[in-house]
Amino acid sequence: MESQRSFLIIGLALVSFLLWQQWQKDYGPQPVAQTEMSSSESQTAGAQSQGVPSFDDSASGNATSAGNQSSADVPVSDAAPAPVQQNTARTIVVRTDTLDLRIDLLGGDVIVADLLKFPVKQGAEEPYSLLRSSNGLHVAQSGLVGAQGPDASGQGRPVYRAEKEIYEMTGDTLEVPLTWRNDKGLEVTKTFTFNRDSYNVDVSFSITNNTATPASVQQYAQLKQDTQVEQDDSMMFMPTYRGAAFSSEDERYTKYDFGDIEDGNLRRKTAAGWAAMLEHYFVSAWVPPQDQTNTIYSRNLSDRYAVIGFLGEPATIQSGESQRLTSTLYMGPKDQDNLAKLARGLDLTVDYGILWWISKPLFHLLQFLHSLVGNWGFAIILITIIVKGAMYPLTKKQYESMARMRNLAPKMQQLKERHGDDRQKMSQSMMELYKKEKVNPMGGCLPLLLQMPIFLALYWVFMESVELRHADFILWITDLSVKDPYFVLPILTGASMYLLQKMQPTTISDPMQQKIMQFMPVMMSIFFLWFPAGLVLYWLVSNVITLIQARMIYANMEKRGISSKS
């Protein structure tokens, strides 16, 4: 095998893999939605009578009353939501060191969440809006359904009261209590608790039953998003996922995209679990109590709005007693360390695909190197040196095997002339020649196949790591997560591939194959024009190291009497 063919295989494999990923995203078959067994029909009817979410798609449900002007639907509603209007009379502002929120007192929903430490564009003052009430609805809703729940079907969303219009964090924690009381004596305090330097928000419902009879309630929380908003950070050769995901006891991480939600409503009962909406570098997620059994569900509204959330265990509060129900809302970057602490499998929203078991150690190594040098670009260079150094024995074996195969080319030609079209004798003679010369015909392929998963794993590390977003390197490279603005790195990468070709003379005689190999550096440079600068930097450094290693290997081969030229 020729080294040029190796690079061709790498390039074509990479492009094919990315094209396949994009095709799967747009046109691939979707998993069948989970549904309950028929025996649950009686339970559904009972739940419906108690006001808890029935998940009955055929039922028209009770839409929120027009007088409440709710933008949100509790799980039982099939009505299409109207865009949330930031009515200052019922909206409060919450500011911490990490979040700038707007909470609608109608339902106590988070309708805006700006991430203060993540500008929408590098150098911009405007923060990235993860949750938003306009320009693509994406809101976090929560409440209490059940027979006496404030969000129960048929009575609209509750209107909470807040002591202030603006809450700002001054210490290490900030509590924002919202209160509601009905005319029968049921009191609910919905409290948002924020911690400094954190994107976790603890959401609790303290229910006090001052009525004469027991009160039955059930906690729910959901994320609602407009599916018709285009994602502006995904390209053809760099597809990124935007959609829902959830976790169950059996599956730590499952994507459930907008097409899945449109095809069928999810309904899965599980211990612990969580429900989330994903973007390229950010995630919003509801995490219910991990010591309880919850129901993960999804809904599609008017073929435009996708909903995913959880329904907690029913709770009964006796007359004169109180009870507290809790959950956690995460709104922030895909920080693997923090997400792993929050819930089992939530860190898998940083999706490395089937090669996660390689990508995770590589990411932790990249983190460690960054802690040493303080620059993600130099960390990429160091991890490339380490990876290429670790793979040097494979590279050496690959180059020596290719050299031996080239040296056998004249003898192989003699065998072809001797046996003509007799393939059986030709095969036997070839095997005898390989055995005599101690050459493994697959010796050049196996090292390459072992290196490909590492390259693809690193590709997803660079693509998925929010740490590289707006990460500065040197000179004109101010953001490793986007393309090189002046295309210097892609051009240098193409030049390095050209030099590698020149170092390895080819025995390819077919004119068409020769032209393909000659244009390979140009083709790859064109592909690299749109790749993140961090990934192109990795490939460039990898090629430079390969040039150095090749010279070392060839020099060693010459000393041992093995010709490196055809």
mmCIF file of C-alpha atoms in Angstrom, residues 242-482:
data_model
loop_
_atom_site.group_PDB
_atom_site.id
_atom_site.type_symbol
_atom_site.label_atom_id
_atom_site.label_comp_id
_atom_site.label_asym_id
_atom_site.label_seq_id
_atom_site.Cartn_x
_atom_site.Cartn_y
_atom_site.Cartn_z
ATOM 1 C CA ARG A 242 -30.177 20.386 17.914
ATOM 2 C CA GLY A 243 -33.066 18.623 19.558
ATOM 3 C CA ALA A 244 -34.250 16.775 22.634
ATOM 4 C CA ALA A 245 -32.637 14.056 24.693
ATOM 5 C CA PHE A 246 -33.515 12.094 27.801
ATOM 6 C CA SER A 247 -32.168 9.528 30.227
ATOM 7 C CA SER A 248 -33.800 6.468 31.710
ATOM 8 C CA GLU A 249 -32.786 3.643 33.994
ATOM 9 C CA ASP A 250 -32.016 1.405 31.001
ATOM 10 C CA GLU A 251 -30.396 4.001 28.731
ATOM 11 C CA ARG A 252 -28.151 6.681 30.160
ATOM 12 C CA TYR A 253 -28.484 8.922 27.101
ATOM 13 C CA THR A 254 -30.960 8.834 24.227
ATOM 14 C CA LYS A 255 -31.457 11.414 21.518
ATOM 15 C CA TYR A 256 -35.092 12.126 20.711
ATOM 16 C CA ASP A 257 -35.065 14.687 17.957
ATOM 17 C CA PHE A 258 -37.862 16.910 16.762
ATOM 18 C CA GLY A 259 -38.812 14.385 14.087
ATOM 19 C CA ASP A 260 -39.215 11.693 16.742
ATOM 20 C CA ILE A 261 -41.431 13.983 18.799
ATOM 21 C CA GLU A 262 -43.534 14.763 15.750
ATOM 22 C CA ASP A 263 -43.904 11.073 14.893
ATOM 23 C CA GLY A 264 -45.017 9.980 18.337
ATOM 24 C CA ASN A 265 -45.184 11.082 21.933
ATOM 25 C CA LEU A 266 -42.606 9.657 24.273
ATOM 26 C CA ARG A 267 -43.895 8.215 27.546
ATOM 27 C CA ARG A 268 -41.410 6.286 29.658
ATOM 28 C CA LYS A 269 -41.577 5.529 33.349
ATOM 29 C CA THR A 270 -38.165 5.273 34.939
ATOM 30 C CA ALA A 271 -36.220 5.609 38.128
ATOM 31 C CA ALA A 272 -34.415 8.976 38.221
ATOM 32 C CA GLY A 273 -33.910 10.181 34.626
ATOM 33 C CA TRP A 274 -33.797 13.661 33.087
ATOM 34 C CA ALA A 275 -35.082 15.556 30.028
ATOM 35 C CA ALA A 276 -33.119 18.080 27.979
ATOM 36 C CA MET A 277 -32.945 20.281 24.905
ATOM 37 C CA LEU A 278 -29.530 20.373 23.236
ATOM 38 C CA GLU A 279 -27.672 22.871 21.109
ATOM 39 C CA HIS A 280 -24.103 22.736 19.849
ATOM 40 C CA TYR A 281 -22.315 23.938 22.968
ATOM 41 C CA PHE A 282 -25.213 24.443 25.403
ATOM 42 C CA VAL A 283 -27.939 22.463 27.103
ATOM 43 C CA SER A 284 -31.087 23.133 29.087
ATOM 44 C CA ALA A 285 -32.234 20.242 31.250
ATOM 45 C CA TRP A 286 -34.768 19.360 33.915
ATOM 46 C CA VAL A 287 -33.459 16.920 36.502
ATOM 47 C CA PRO A 288 -36.168 15.435 38.749
ATOM 48 C CA PRO A 289 -35.454 13.852 42.133
ATOM 49 C CA GLN A 290 -33.040 11.018 41.431
ATOM 50 C CA ASP A 291 -34.401 8.866 44.261
ATOM 51 C CA GLN A 292 -37.927 8.730 42.820
ATOM 52 C CA THR A 293 -39.733 7.189 39.878
ATOM 53 C CA ASN A 294 -40.576 9.705 37.155
ATOM 54 C CA THR A 295 -42.272 9.656 33.767
ATOM 55 C CA ILE A 296 -40.342 11.158 30.867
ATOM 56 C CA TYR A 297 -42.708 12.475 28.196
ATOM 57 C CA SER A 298 -42.761 14.504 25.002
ATOM 58 C CA ARG A 299 -45.430 16.311 23.016
ATOM 59 C CA ASN A 300 -45.769 17.956 19.626
ATOM 60 C CA LEU A 301 -47.904 21.093 19.381
ATOM 61 C CA SER A 302 -49.247 22.307 16.034
ATOM 62 C CA ASP A 303 -46.365 20.583 14.212
ATOM 63 C CA ARG A 304 -44.129 23.422 15.313
ATOM 64 C CA TYR A 305 -43.441 23.283 19.033
ATOM 65 C CA ALA A 306 -41.636 20.354 20.624
ATOM 66 C CA VAL A 307 -42.001 19.620 24.336
ATOM 67 C CA ILE A 308 -40.009 17.228 26.500
ATOM 68 C CA GLY A 309 -40.231 16.952 30.250
ATOM 69 C CA PHE A 310 -40.888 14.812 33.278
ATOM 70 C CA LEU A 311 -43.832 14.059 35.548
ATOM 71 C CA GLY A 312 -42.977 13.240 39.151
ATOM 72 C CA GLU A 313 -44.602 10.961 41.665
ATOM 73 C CA PRO A 314 -48.061 11.910 43.017
ATOM 74 C CA ALA A 315 -48.023 13.552 46.432
ATOM 75 C CA THR A 316 -50.854 13.797 48.933
ATOM 76 C CA ILE A 317 -50.750 16.555 51.551
ATOM 77 C CA GLN A 318 -53.053 15.985 54.466
ATOM 78 C CA SER A 319 -55.115 18.824 55.905
ATOM 79 C CA GLY A 320 -52.987 21.116 58.030
ATOM 80 C CA GLU A 321 -49.701 19.656 56.721
ATOM 81 C CA SER A 322 -46.988 20.817 54.340
ATOM 82 C CA GLN A 323 -44.756 19.099 51.795
ATOM 83 C CA ARG A 324 -41.847 20.141 49.579
ATOM 84 C CA LEU A 325 -41.220 18.908 46.024
ATOM 85 C CA THR A 326 -37.917 19.651 44.291
ATOM 86 C CA SER A 327 -36.170 19.496 40.934
ATOM 87 C CA THR A 328 -33.163 21.111 39.261
ATOM 88 C CA LEU A 329 -33.080 23.226 36.121
ATOM 89 C CA TYR A 330 -29.736 23.449 34.321
ATOM 90 C CA MET A 331 -29.200 26.228 31.786
ATOM 91 C CA GLY A 332 -25.649 26.560 30.587
ATOM 92 C CA PRO A 333 -22.645 25.193 28.712
ATOM 93 C CA LYS A 334 -21.945 21.511 28.187
ATOM 94 C CA ASP A 335 -19.476 21.347 31.049
ATOM 95 C CA GLN A 336 -18.838 17.633 31.403
ATOM 96 C CA ASP A 337 -17.539 17.751 34.958
ATOM 97 C CA ASN A 338 -20.522 19.672 36.314
ATOM 98 C CA LEU A 339 -23.092 17.748 34.286
ATOM 99 C CA ALA A 340 -21.733 14.416 35.508
ATOM 100 C CA LYS A 341 -22.218 15.543 39.113
ATOM 101 C CA LEU A 342 -25.775 16.700 38.466
ATOM 102 C CA ALA A 343 -27.250 13.478 37.077
ATOM 103 C CA ARG A 344 -26.216 10.127 35.693
ATOM 104 C CA GLY A 345 -25.568 10.375 31.964
ATOM 105 C CA LEU A 346 -26.135 14.116 31.690
ATOM 106 C CA ASP A 347 -22.484 14.596 30.729
ATOM 107 C CA LEU A 348 -23.179 12.442 27.651
ATOM 108 C CA THR A 349 -24.961 15.437 26.124
ATOM 109 C CA VAL A 350 -21.406 16.245 25.073
ATOM 110 C CA ASP A 351 -21.936 13.671 22.369
ATOM 111 C CA TYR A 352 -18.786 11.943 21.138
ATOM 112 C CA GLY A 353 -20.748 9.218 19.371
ATOM 113 C CA ILE A 354 -19.646 5.595 19.353
ATOM 114 C CA LEU A 355 -16.040 6.582 20.049
ATOM 115 C CA TRP A 356 -16.866 8.247 23.381
ATOM 116 C CA TRP A 357 -14.656 5.735 25.211
ATOM 117 C CA ILE A 358 -11.654 7.136 23.307
ATOM 118 C CA SER A 359 -12.778 10.761 23.211
ATOM 119 C CA LYS A 360 -13.338 11.118 26.947
ATOM 120 C CA PRO A 361 -9.760 10.214 27.971
ATOM 121 C CA LEU A 362 -8.430 12.419 25.184
ATOM 122 C CA PHE A 363 -10.564 15.323 26.401
ATOM 123 C CA HIS A 364 -9.324 14.907 29.973
ATOM 124 C CA LEU A 365 -5.761 14.818 28.656
ATOM 125 C CA LEU A 366 -6.465 17.999 26.689
ATOM 126 C CA GLN A 367 -7.854 19.619 29.854
ATOM 127 C CA PHE A 368 -4.729 18.651 31.791
ATOM 128 C CA LEU A 369 -2.417 20.046 29.115
ATOM 129 C CA HIS A 370 -4.405 23.288 29.076
ATOM 130 C CA SER A 371 -3.966 23.574 32.837
ATOM 131 C CA LEU A 372 -0.213 23.458 32.231
ATOM 132 C CA VAL A 373 0.118 25.871 29.319
ATOM 133 C CA GLY A 374 -3.004 28.036 29.693
ATOM 134 C CA ASN A 375 -3.708 28.110 25.946
ATOM 135 C CA TRP A 376 -6.005 25.692 24.100
ATOM 136 C CA GLY A 377 -4.047 26.026 20.863
ATOM 137 C CA PHE A 378 -0.792 24.972 22.514
ATOM 138 C CA ALA A 379 -2.706 22.237 24.343
ATOM 139 C CA ILE A 380 -3.820 20.900 20.931
ATOM 140 C CA ILE A 381 -0.215 20.946 19.734
ATOM 141 C CA LEU A 382 0.923 19.056 22.824
ATOM 142 C CA ILE A 383 -1.820 16.429 22.601
ATOM 143 C CA THR A 384 -0.956 15.930 18.927
ATOM 144 C CA ILE A 385 2.697 15.354 19.825
ATOM 145 C CA ILE A 386 1.679 12.881 22.548
ATOM 146 C CA VAL A 387 -0.746 10.979 20.303
ATOM 147 C CA LYS A 388 1.655 10.833 17.377
ATOM 148 C CA GLY A 389 4.460 9.796 19.705
ATOM 149 C CA ALA A 390 2.328 7.004 21.164
ATOM 150 C CA MET A 391 1.464 5.818 17.658
ATOM 151 C CA TYR A 392 5.053 5.983 16.410
ATOM 152 C CA PRO A 393 5.587 2.192 16.566
ATOM 153 C CA LEU A 394 2.506 1.746 14.364
ATOM 154 C CA THR A 395 3.679 4.451 11.984
ATOM 155 C CA LYS A 396 7.100 2.850 11.760
ATOM 156 C CA LYS A 397 5.605 -0.545 11.032
ATOM 157 C CA GLN A 398 3.320 0.968 8.404
ATOM 158 C CA TYR A 399 6.148 2.751 6.559
ATOM 159 C CA GLU A 400 8.478 -0.259 6.684
ATOM 160 C CA SER A 401 5.732 -2.537 5.406
ATOM 161 C CA MET A 402 5.005 -0.186 2.519
ATOM 162 C CA ALA A 403 8.712 0.020 1.685
ATOM 163 C CA ARG A 404 9.015 -3.760 1.626
ATOM 164 C CA MET A 405 5.960 -4.017 -0.597
ATOM 165 C CA ARG A 406 7.460 -1.491 -3.019
ATOM 166 C CA ASN A 407 10.689 -3.460 -3.124
ATOM 167 C CA LEU A 408 8.703 -6.535 -4.098
ATOM 168 C CA ALA A 409 7.065 -4.748 -7.014
ATOM 169 C CA PRO A 410 9.555 -6.045 -9.677
ATOM 170 C CA LYS A 411 9.202 -9.639 -8.460
ATOM 171 C CA MET A 412 5.417 -9.290 -8.405
ATOM 172 C CA GLN A 413 5.518 -8.140 -12.018
ATOM 173 C CA GLN A 414 7.603 -11.204 -12.940
ATOM 174 C CA LEU A 415 4.994 -13.456 -11.324
ATOM 175 C CA LYS A 416 2.225 -11.787 -13.340
ATOM 176 C CA GLU A 417 4.171 -12.338 -16.567
ATOM 177 C CA ARG A 418 4.898 -15.946 -15.642
ATOM 178 C CA HIS A 419 1.386 -17.028 -14.655
ATOM 179 C CA GLY A 420 -0.668 -14.779 -16.897
ATOM 180 C CA ASP A 421 -4.390 -15.187 -16.167
ATOM 181 C CA ASP A 422 -3.984 -18.211 -13.892
ATOM 182 C CA ARG A 423 -5.201 -16.558 -10.691
ATOM 183 C CA GLN A 424 -4.860 -19.643 -8.514
ATOM 184 C CA LYS A 425 -1.187 -20.140 -9.307
ATOM 185 C CA MET A 426 -0.646 -16.395 -9.058
ATOM 186 C CA SER A 427 -2.106 -16.340 -5.549
ATOM 187 C CA GLN A 428 -0.041 -19.319 -4.440
ATOM 188 C CA SER A 429 3.156 -17.772 -5.799
ATOM 189 C CA MET A 430 2.383 -14.442 -4.102
ATOM 190 C CA MET A 431 1.871 -16.113 -0.723
ATOM 191 C CA GLU A 432 5.148 -18.010 -1.123
ATOM 192 C CA LEU A 433 6.913 -14.754 -2.012
ATOM 193 C CA TYR A 434 5.449 -12.970 1.024
ATOM 194 C CA LYS A 435 6.533 -15.842 3.262
ATOM 195 C CA LYS A 436 10.012 -15.970 1.808
ATOM 196 C CA GLU A 437 10.560 -12.216 2.090
ATOM 197 C CA LYS A 438 8.809 -12.072 5.523
ATOM 198 C CA VAL A 439 6.378 -9.434 4.331
ATOM 199 C CA ASN A 440 2.828 -9.029 5.629
ATOM 200 C CA PRO A 441 0.645 -7.576 2.839
ATOM 201 C CA MET A 442 -1.689 -6.153 5.464
ATOM 202 C CA GLY A 443 1.119 -4.644 7.502
ATOM 203 C CA GLY A 444 0.514 -1.175 6.069
ATOM 204 C CA CYS A 445 -3.259 -1.298 6.491
ATOM 205 C CA LEU A 446 -3.614 -2.407 10.104
ATOM 206 C CA PRO A 447 -1.683 0.512 11.664
ATOM 207 C CA LEU A 448 -3.743 2.907 9.571
ATOM 208 C CA LEU A 449 -7.006 1.316 10.711
ATOM 209 C CA LEU A 450 -5.884 1.589 14.335
ATOM 210 C CA GLN A 451 -5.064 5.277 13.921
ATOM 211 C CA MET A 452 -8.376 6.259 12.287
ATOM 212 C CA PRO A 453 -10.534 5.879 15.451
ATOM 213 C CA ILE A 454 -8.121 8.105 17.366
ATOM 214 C CA PHE A 455 -8.318 10.805 14.703
ATOM 215 C CA LEU A 456 -12.135 10.654 14.617
ATOM 216 C CA ALA A 457 -12.278 10.684 18.428
ATOM 217 C CA LEU A 458 -10.132 13.821 18.500
ATOM 218 C CA TYR A 459 -12.327 15.326 15.790
ATOM 219 C CA TRP A 460 -15.387 15.063 18.055
ATOM 220 C CA VAL A 461 -13.435 16.360 21.041
ATOM 221 C CA PHE A 462 -12.582 19.513 19.113
ATOM 222 C CA MET A 463 -16.117 19.794 17.703
ATOM 223 C CA GLU A 464 -18.043 19.243 20.949
ATOM 224 C CA SER A 465 -15.878 20.923 23.583
ATOM 225 C CA VAL A 466 -17.376 24.238 24.661
ATOM 226 C CA GLU A 467 -13.978 25.060 26.124
ATOM 227 C CA LEU A 468 -12.724 25.731 22.574
ATOM 228 C CA ARG A 469 -15.559 28.160 21.824
ATOM 229 C CA HIS A 470 -13.978 31.621 21.413
ATOM 230 C CA ALA A 471 -10.661 30.161 22.627
ATOM 231 C CA ASP A 472 -7.754 32.336 21.541
ATOM 232 C CA PHE A 473 -4.545 30.859 20.097
ATOM 233 C CA ILE A 474 -1.972 33.244 18.611
ATOM 234 C CA LEU A 475 -1.855 36.033 16.050
ATOM 235 C CA TRP A 476 -4.936 35.932 13.778
ATOM 236 C CA ILE A 477 -6.390 32.738 15.292
ATOM 237 C CA THR A 478 -8.689 34.169 17.941
ATOM 238 C CA ASP A 479 -11.331 31.421 17.955
ATOM 239 C CA LEU A 480 -10.367 27.762 17.609
ATOM 240 C CA SER A 481 -13.990 26.674 17.176
ATOM 241 C CA VAL A 482 -14.495 28.453 13.835
#
